[in-house]
PDB file of C-alpha atoms in Angstrom:
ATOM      1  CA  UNK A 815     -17.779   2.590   3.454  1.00 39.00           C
ATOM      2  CA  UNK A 816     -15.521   2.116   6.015  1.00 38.00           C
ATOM      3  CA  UNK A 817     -13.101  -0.742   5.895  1.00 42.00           C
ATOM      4  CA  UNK A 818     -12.394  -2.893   9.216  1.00 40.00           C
ATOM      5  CA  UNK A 819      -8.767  -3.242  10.377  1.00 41.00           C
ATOM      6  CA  UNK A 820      -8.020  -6.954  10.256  1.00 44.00           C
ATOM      7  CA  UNK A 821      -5.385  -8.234  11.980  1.00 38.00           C
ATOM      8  CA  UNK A 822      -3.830 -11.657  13.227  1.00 36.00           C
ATOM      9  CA  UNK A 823      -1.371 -13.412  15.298  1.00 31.00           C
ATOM     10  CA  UNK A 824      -0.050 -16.463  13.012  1.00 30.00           C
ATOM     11  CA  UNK A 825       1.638 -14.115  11.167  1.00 36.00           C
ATOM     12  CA  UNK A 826       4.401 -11.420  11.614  1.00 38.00           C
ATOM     13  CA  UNK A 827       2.778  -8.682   9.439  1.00 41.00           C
ATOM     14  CA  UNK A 828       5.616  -6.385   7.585  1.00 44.00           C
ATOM     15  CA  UNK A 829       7.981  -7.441  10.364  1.00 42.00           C
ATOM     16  CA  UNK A 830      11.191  -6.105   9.426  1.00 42.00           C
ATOM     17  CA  UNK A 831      10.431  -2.791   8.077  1.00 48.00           C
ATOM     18  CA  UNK A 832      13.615  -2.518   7.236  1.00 51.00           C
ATOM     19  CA  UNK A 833      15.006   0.019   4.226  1.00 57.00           C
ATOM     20  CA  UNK A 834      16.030  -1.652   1.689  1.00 60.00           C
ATOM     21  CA  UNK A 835      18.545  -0.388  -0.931  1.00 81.00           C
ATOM     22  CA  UNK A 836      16.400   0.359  -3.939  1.00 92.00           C
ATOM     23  CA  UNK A 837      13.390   1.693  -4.199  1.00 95.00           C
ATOM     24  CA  UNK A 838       9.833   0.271  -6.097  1.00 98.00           C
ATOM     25  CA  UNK A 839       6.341   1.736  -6.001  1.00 98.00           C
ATOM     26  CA  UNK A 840       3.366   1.207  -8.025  1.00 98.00           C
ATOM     27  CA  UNK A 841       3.598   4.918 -10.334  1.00 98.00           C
ATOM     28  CA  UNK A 842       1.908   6.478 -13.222  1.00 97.00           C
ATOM     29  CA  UNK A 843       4.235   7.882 -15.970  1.00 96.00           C
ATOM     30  CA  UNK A 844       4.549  11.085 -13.957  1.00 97.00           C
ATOM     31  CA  UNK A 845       5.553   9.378 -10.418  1.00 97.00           C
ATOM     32  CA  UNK A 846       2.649   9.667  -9.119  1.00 98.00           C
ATOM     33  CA  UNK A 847       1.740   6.996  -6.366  1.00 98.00           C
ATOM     34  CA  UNK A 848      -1.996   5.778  -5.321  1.00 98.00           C
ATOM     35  CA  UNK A 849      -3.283   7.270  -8.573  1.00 98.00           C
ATOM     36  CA  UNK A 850      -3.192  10.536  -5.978  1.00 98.00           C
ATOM     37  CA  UNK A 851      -5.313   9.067  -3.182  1.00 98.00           C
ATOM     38  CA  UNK A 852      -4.336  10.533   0.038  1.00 98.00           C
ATOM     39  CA  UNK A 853      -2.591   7.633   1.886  1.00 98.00           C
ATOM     40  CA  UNK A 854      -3.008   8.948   5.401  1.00 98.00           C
ATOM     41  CA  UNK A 855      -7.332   9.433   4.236  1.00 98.00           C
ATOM     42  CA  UNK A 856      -7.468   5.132   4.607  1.00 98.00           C
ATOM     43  CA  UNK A 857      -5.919   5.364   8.214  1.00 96.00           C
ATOM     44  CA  UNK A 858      -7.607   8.660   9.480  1.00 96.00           C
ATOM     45  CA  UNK A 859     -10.466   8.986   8.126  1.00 96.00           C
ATOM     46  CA  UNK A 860     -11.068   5.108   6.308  1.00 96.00           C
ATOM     47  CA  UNK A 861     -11.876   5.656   2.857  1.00 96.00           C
ATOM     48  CA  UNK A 862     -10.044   6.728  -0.053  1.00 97.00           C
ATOM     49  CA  UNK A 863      -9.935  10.729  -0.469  1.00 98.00           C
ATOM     50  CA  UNK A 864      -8.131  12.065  -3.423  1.00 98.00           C
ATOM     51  CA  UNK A 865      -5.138  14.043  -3.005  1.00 98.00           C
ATOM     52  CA  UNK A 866      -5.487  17.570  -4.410  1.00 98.00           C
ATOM     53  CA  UNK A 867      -1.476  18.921  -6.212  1.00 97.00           C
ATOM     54  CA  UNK A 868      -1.076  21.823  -3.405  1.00 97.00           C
ATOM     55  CA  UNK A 869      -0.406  18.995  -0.714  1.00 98.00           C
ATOM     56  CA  UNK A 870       2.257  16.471  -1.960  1.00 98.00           C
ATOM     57  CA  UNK A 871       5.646  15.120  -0.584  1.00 98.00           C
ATOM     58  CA  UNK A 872       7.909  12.423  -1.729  1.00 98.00           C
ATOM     59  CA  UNK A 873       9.056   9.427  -0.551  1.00 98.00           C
ATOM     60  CA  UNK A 874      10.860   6.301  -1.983  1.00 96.00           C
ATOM     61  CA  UNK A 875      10.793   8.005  -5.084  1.00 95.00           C
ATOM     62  CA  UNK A 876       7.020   8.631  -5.668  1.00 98.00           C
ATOM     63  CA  UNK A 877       5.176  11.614  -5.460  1.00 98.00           C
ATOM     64  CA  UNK A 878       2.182  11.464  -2.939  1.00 98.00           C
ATOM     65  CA  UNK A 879      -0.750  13.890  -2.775  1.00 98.00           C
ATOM     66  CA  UNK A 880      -2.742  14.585   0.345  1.00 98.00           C
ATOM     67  CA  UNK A 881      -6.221  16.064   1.076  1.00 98.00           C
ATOM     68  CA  UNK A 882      -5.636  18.790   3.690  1.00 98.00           C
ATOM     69  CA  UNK A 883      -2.031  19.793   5.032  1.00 98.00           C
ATOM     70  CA  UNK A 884      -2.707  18.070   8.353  1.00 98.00           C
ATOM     71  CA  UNK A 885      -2.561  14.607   6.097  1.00 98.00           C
ATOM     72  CA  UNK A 886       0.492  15.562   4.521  1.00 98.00           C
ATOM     73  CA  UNK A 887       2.428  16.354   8.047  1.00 98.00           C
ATOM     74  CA  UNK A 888       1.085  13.305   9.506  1.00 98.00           C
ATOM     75  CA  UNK A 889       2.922  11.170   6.288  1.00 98.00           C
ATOM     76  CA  UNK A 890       6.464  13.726   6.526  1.00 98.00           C
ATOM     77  CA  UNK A 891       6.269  13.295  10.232  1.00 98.00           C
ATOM     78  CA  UNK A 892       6.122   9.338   9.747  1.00 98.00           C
ATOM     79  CA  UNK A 893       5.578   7.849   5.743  1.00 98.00           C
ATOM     80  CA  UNK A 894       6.543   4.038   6.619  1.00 96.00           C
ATOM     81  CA  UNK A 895       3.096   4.202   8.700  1.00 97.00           C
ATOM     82  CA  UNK A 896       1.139   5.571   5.617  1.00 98.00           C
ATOM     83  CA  UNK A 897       2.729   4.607   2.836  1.00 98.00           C
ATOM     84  CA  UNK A 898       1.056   1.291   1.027  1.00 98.00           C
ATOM     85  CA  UNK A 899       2.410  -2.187   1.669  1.00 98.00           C
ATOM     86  CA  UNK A 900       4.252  -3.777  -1.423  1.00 98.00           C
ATOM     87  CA  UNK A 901       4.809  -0.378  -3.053  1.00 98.00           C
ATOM     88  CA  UNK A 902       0.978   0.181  -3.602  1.00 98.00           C
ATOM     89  CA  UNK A 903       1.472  -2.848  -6.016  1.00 98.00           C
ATOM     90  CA  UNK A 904      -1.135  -6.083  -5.596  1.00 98.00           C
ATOM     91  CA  UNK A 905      -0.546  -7.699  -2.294  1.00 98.00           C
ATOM     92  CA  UNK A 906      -2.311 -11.106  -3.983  1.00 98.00           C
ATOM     93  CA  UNK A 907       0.534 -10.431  -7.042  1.00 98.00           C
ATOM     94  CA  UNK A 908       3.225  -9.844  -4.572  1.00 98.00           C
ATOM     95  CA  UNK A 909       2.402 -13.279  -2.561  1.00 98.00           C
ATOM     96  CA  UNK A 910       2.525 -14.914  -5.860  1.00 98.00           C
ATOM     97  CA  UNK A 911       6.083 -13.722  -6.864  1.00 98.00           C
ATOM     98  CA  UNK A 912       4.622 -10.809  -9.251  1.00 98.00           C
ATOM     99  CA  UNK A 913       4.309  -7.092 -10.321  1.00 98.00           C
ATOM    100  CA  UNK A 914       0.175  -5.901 -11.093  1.00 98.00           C
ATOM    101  CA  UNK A 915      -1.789  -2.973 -10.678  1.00 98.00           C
ATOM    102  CA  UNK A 916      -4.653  -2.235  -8.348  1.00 98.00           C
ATOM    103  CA  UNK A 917      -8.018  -0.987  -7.849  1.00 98.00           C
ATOM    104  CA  UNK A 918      -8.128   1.648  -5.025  1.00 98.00           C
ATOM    105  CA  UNK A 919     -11.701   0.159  -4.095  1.00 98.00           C
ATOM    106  CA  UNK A 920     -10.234  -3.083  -2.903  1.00 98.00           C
ATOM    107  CA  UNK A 921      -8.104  -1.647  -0.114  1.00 98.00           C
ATOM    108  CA  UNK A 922      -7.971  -2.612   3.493  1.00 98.00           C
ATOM    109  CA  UNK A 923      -6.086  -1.968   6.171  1.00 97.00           C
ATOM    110  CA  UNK A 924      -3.537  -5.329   7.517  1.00 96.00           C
ATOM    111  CA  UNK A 925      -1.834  -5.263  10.746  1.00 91.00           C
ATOM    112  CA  UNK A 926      -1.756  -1.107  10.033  1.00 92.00           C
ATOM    113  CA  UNK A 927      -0.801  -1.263   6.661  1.00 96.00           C
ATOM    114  CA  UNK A 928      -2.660  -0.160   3.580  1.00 98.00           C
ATOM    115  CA  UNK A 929      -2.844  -3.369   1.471  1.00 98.00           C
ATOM    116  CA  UNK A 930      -4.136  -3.050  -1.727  1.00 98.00           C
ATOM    117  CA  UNK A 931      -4.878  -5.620  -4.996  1.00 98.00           C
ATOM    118  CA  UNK A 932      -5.705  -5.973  -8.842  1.00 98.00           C
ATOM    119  CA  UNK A 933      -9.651  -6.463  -8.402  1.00 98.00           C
ATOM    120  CA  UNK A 934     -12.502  -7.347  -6.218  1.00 98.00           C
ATOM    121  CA  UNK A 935     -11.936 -11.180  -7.649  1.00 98.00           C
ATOM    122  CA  UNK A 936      -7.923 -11.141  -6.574  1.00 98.00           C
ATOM    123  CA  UNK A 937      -9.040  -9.370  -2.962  1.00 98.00           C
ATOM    124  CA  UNK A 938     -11.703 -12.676  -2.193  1.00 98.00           C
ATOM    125  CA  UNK A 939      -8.615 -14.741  -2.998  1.00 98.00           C
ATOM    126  CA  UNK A 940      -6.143 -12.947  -0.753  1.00 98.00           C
ATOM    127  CA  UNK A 941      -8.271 -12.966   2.119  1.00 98.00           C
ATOM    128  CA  UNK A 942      -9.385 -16.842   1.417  1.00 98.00           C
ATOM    129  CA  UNK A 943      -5.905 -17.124   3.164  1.00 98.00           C
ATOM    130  CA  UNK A 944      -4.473 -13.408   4.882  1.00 98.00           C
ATOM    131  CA  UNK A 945      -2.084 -15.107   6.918  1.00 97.00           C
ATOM    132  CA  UNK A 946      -0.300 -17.601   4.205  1.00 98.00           C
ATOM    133  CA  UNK A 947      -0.577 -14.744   1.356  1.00 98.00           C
ATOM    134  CA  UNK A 948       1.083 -12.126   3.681  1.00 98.00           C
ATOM    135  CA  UNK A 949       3.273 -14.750   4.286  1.00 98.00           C
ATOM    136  CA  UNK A 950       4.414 -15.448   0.942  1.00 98.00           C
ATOM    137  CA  UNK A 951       4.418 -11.775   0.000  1.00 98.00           C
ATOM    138  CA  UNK A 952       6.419 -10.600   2.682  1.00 98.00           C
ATOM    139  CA  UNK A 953       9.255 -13.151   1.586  1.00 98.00           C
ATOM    140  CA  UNK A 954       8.798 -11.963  -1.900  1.00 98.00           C
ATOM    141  CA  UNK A 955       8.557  -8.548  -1.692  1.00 98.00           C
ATOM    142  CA  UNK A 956      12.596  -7.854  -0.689  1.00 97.00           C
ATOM    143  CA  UNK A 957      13.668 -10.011  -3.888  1.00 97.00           C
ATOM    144  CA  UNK A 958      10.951  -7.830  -6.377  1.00 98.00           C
ATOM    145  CA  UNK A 959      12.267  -4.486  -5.070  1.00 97.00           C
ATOM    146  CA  UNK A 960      16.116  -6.125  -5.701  1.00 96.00           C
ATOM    147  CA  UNK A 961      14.910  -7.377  -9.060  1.00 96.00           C
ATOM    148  CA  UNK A 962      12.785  -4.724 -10.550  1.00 95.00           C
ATOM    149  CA  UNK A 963      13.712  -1.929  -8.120  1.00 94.00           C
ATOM    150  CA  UNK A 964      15.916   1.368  -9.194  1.00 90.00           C
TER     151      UNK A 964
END
């Protein structure tokens, strides 16, 4: 199922993009990052693909895997595009000044981004208000990475 691009106006979605010093995705134990979805698959193609281990390049400290080699130069050539919002943690979590994991089957794409969050429950409740939670989580997100970041 494809996912539709929503977007908005009231809101400056992931306006600074800005590096900031430390670094914090959403891993497994071995660094892993989207549980090895291909994060270029949701933009390209929209739907999740898994990554396969033959494809894979790093960035902010995670290890991502890719479905085809034109996937992974399309994330070397330009990973900030690709790469999930928050760290590939809960947007919904985020806005509310936390840390959870995600379900791959809630994500969307926001102003570009991949956005993803904990459950189909937590993703009605994000987009009940898109605009105030990207709000929120966009203020909170520089603080978690300072907090919890390495």
């Amino acid at each position: 199922m494809i996912r539709r691009l929503l977007s908005f106006a009231a809101v400056a979605v992931f306006a600074s993009g800005a590096a900031l010093a430390k670094d914090l995705v959403n891993t497994d134990a071995s660094g892993l990052a989207l549980q090895g979805y291909d994060a270029v698959g949701f933009v390209t193609v929209g739907k999740p693909l898994l990554g396969i281990a033959t494809f894979t390049s790093t960035y902010e400290g995670a290890t991502y895997r890719f479905a085809t080699a034109e996937h992974k130069a399309l994330f070397d050539k330009d990973p900030a595009k690709y790469a999930p919002a928050y760290g590939g943690y809960c947007a919904y979590g985020v806005a509310k000044n936390a840390l959870a994991p995600v379900e791959i089957s809630t994500w969307q794409l926001l102003g570009g981004r991949l956005i993803l969050n904990k459950n189909a429950d937590i993703k009605k409740a994000f987009d009940a208000d898109v605009a105030g939670h990207t709000r929120d989580a966009e203020a909170n997100w520089p603080k978690l990475v300072e907090k919890k970041g390495r």
